[in-house]
PDB file of C-alpha atoms in Angstrom:
ATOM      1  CA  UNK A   1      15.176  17.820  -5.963  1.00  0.00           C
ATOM      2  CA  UNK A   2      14.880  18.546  -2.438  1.00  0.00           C
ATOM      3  CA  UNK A   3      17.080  16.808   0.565  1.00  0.00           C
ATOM      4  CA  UNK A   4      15.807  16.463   3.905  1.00  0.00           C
ATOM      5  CA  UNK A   5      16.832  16.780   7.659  1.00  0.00           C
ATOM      6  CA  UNK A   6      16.036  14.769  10.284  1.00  0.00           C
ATOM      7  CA  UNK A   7      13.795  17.353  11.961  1.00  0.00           C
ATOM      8  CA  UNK A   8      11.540  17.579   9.515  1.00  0.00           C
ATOM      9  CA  UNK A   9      10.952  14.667   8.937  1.00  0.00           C
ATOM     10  CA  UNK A  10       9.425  13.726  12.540  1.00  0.00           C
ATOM     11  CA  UNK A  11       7.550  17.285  12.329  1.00  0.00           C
ATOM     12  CA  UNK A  12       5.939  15.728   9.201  1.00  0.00           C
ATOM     13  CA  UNK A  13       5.058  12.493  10.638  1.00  0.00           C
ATOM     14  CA  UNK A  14       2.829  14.662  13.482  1.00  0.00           C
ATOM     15  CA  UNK A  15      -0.248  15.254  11.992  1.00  0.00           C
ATOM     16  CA  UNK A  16      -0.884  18.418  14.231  1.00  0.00           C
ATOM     17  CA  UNK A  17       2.690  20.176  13.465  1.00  0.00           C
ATOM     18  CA  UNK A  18       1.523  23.548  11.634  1.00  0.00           C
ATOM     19  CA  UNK A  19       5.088  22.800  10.126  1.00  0.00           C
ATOM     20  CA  UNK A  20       4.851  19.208   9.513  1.00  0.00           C
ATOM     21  CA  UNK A  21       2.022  19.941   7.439  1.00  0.00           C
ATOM     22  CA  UNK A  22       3.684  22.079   5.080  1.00  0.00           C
ATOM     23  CA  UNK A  23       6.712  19.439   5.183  1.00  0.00           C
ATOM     24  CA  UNK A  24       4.021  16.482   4.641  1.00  0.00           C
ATOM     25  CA  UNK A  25       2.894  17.962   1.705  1.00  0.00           C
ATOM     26  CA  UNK A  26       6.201  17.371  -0.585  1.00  0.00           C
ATOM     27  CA  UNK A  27       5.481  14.041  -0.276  1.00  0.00           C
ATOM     28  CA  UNK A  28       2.737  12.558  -2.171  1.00  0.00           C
ATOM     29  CA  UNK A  29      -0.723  11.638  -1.515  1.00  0.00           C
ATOM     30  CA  UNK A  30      -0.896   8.429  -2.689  1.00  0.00           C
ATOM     31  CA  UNK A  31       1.379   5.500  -1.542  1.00  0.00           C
ATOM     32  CA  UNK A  32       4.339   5.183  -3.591  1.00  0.00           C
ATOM     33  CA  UNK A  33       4.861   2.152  -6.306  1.00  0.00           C
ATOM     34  CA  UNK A  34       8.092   0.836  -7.297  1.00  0.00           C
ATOM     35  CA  UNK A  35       7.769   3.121 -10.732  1.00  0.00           C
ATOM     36  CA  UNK A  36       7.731   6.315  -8.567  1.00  0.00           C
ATOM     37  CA  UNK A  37      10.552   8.330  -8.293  1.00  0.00           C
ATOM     38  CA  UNK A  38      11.758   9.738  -4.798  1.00  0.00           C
ATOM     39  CA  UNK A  39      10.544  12.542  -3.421  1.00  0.00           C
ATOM     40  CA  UNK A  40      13.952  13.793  -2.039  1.00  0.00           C
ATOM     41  CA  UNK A  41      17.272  12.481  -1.124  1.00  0.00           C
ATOM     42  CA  UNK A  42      18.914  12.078   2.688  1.00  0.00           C
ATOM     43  CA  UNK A  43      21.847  10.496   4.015  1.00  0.00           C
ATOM     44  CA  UNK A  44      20.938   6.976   5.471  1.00  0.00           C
ATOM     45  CA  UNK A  45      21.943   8.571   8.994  1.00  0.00           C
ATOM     46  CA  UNK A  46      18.060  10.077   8.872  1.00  0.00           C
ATOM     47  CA  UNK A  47      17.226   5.952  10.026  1.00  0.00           C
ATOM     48  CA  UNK A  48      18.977   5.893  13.336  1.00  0.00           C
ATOM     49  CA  UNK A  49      18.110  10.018  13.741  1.00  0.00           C
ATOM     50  CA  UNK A  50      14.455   9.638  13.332  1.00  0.00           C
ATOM     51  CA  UNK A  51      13.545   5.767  14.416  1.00  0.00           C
ATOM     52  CA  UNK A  52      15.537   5.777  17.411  1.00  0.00           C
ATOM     53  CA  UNK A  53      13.455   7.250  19.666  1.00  0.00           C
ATOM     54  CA  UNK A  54      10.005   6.211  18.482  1.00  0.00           C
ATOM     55  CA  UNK A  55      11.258   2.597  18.410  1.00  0.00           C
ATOM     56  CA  UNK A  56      12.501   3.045  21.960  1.00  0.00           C
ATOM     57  CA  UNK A  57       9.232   4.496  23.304  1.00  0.00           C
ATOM     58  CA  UNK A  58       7.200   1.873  21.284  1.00  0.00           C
ATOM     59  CA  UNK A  59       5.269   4.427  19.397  1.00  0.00           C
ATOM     60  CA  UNK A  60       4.313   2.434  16.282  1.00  0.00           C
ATOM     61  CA  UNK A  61       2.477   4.646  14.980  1.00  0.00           C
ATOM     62  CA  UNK A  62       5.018   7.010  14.897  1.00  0.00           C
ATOM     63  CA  UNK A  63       7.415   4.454  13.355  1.00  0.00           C
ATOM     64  CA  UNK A  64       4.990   3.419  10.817  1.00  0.00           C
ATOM     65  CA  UNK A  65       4.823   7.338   9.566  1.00  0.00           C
ATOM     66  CA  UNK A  66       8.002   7.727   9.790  1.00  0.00           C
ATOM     67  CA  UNK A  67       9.320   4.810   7.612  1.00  0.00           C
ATOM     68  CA  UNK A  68       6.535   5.866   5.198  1.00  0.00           C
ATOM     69  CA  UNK A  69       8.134   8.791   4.898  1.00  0.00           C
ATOM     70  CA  UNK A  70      11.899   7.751   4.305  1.00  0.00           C
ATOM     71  CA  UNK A  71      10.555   4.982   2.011  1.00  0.00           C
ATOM     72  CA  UNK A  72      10.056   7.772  -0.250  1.00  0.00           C
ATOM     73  CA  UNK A  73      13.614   8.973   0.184  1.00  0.00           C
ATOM     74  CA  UNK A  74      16.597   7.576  -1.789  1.00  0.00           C
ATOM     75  CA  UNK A  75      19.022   7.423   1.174  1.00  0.00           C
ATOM     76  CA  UNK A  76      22.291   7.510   0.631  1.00  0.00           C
ATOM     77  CA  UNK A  77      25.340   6.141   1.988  1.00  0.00           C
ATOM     78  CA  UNK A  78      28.305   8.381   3.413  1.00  0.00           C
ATOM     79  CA  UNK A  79      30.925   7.466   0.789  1.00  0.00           C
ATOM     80  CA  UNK A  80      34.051   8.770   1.309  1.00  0.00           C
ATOM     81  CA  UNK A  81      33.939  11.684  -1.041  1.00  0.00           C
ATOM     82  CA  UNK A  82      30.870  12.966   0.932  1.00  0.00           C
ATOM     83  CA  UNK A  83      32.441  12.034   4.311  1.00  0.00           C
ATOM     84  CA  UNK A  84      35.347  14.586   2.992  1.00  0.00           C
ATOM     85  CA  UNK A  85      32.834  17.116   1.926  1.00  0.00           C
ATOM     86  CA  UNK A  86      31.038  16.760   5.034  1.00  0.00           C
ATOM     87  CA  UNK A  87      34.202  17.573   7.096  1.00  0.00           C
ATOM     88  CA  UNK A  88      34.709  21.057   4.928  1.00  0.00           C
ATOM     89  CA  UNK A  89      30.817  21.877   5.354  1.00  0.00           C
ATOM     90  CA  UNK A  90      31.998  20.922   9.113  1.00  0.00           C
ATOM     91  CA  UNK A  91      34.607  23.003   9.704  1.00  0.00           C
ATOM     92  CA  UNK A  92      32.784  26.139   7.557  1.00  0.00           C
ATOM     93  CA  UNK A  93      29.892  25.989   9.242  1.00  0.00           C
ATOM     94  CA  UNK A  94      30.454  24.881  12.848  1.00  0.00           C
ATOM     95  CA  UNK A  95      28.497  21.880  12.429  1.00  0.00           C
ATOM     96  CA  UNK A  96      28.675  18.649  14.325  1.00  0.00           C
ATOM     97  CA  UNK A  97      29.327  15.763  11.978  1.00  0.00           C
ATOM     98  CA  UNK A  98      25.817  14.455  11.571  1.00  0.00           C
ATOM     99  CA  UNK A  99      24.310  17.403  10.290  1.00  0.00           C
ATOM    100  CA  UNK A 100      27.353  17.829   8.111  1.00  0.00           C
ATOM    101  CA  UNK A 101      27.039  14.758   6.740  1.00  0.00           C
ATOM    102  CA  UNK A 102      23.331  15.644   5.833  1.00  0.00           C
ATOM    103  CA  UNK A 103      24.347  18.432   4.318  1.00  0.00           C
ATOM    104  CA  UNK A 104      26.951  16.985   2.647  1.00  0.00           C
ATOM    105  CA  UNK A 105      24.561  14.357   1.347  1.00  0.00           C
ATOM    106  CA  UNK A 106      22.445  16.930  -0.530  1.00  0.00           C
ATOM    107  CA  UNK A 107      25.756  19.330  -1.757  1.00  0.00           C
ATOM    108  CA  UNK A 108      26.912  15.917  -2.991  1.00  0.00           C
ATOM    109  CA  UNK A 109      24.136  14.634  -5.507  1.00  0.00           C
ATOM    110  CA  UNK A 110      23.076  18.339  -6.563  1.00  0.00           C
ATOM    111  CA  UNK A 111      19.969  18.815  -4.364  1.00  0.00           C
ATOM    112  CA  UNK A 112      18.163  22.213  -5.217  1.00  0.00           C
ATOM    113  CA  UNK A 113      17.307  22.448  -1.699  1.00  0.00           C
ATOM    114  CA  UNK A 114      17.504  21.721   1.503  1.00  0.00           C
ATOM    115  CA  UNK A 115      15.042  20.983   3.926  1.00  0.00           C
ATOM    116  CA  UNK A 116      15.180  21.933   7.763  1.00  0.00           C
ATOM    117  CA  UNK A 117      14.242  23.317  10.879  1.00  0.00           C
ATOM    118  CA  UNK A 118      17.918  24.213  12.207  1.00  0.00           C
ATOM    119  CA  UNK A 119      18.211  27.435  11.796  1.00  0.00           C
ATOM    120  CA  UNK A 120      20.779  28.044  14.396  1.00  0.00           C
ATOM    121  CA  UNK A 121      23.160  24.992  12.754  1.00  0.00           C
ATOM    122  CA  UNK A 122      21.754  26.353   8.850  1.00  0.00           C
ATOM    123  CA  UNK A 123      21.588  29.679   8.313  1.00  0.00           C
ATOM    124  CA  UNK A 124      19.711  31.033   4.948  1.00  0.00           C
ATOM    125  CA  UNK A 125      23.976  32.025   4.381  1.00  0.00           C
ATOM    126  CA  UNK A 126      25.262  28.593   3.912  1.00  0.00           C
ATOM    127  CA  UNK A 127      26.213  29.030   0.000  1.00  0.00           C
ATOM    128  CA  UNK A 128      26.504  25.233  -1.353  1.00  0.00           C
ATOM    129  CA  UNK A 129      22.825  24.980  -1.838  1.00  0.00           C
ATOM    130  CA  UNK A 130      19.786  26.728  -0.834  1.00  0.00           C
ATOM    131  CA  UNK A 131      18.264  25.999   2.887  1.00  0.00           C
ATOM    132  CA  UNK A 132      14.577  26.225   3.129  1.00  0.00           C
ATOM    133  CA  UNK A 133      12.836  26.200   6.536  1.00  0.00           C
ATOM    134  CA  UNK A 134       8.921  24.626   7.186  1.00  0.00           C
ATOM    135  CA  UNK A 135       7.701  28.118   7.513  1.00  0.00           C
ATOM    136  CA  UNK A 136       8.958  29.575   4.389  1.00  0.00           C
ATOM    137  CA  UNK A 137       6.745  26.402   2.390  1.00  0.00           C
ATOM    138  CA  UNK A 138       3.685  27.389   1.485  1.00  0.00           C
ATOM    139  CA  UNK A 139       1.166  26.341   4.055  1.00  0.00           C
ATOM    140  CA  UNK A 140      -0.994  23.165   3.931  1.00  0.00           C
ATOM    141  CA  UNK A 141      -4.642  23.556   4.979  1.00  0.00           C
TER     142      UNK A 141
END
């Protein structure tokens, strides 16, 4: 199962991102029913991280993508077992809370990967799970 970060997430939802494509194309084609299971896992965080700013600029399309997206997310709450993890992934890796928490998130529930764009915050090193960036997906023509 794969876990997502925020920036990812809003590449996908540009259809011209050479790496949103490859991003878009974990999700599926067709719209998701109630019977389908998630694509991936996040920390509910990813709604004020990615809707913020298209909500404050009015860009409904943007929003519209974007909630498409995350609807086929199972987003988690920050319970206090992942809140504690989160603040050892924190201190380990130098990260500010919110992408700790993320991380966190997908240590927590067993996610194979991880899914971002950071690679200054998420370096290939990080040795709780395996960090995948856009570019190493296999491209999306």
């Amino acid at each position: 199962m794969d876990a997502f970060d925020a920036d990812v997430l809003i590449y996908a939802a540009t259809t011209d991102h050479p790496l949103g494509r490859r991003v878009a194309a974990l999700f599926p084609v067709a719209p998701p029913n109630d019977a389908d299971p998630p694509v991936g896992v996040g920390s509910l965080l990813l709604l004020p991280e990615v809707l913020a700013k298209p909500l404050r600029d009015s860009d409904a399309d943007e929003v519209r993508m974007l909630a498409g997206l995350l609807a086929r997310l199972e987003l988690l709450p920050l319970d206090r077992a992942t809140a504690e993890l989160a603040v050892a992934l924190s201190s380990r890796y130098r990260l500010r809370a919110t992408d700790a928490s993320h991380l966190a998130t997908a240590v927590a529930v067993g996610a194979d990967r991880f899914i971002t764009n950071n690679q200054r915050d998420f370096p290939a090193t990080i040795s709780e799970i395996r960090v995948i960036y856009p570019a190493d997906l296999p491209d999306a023509i």
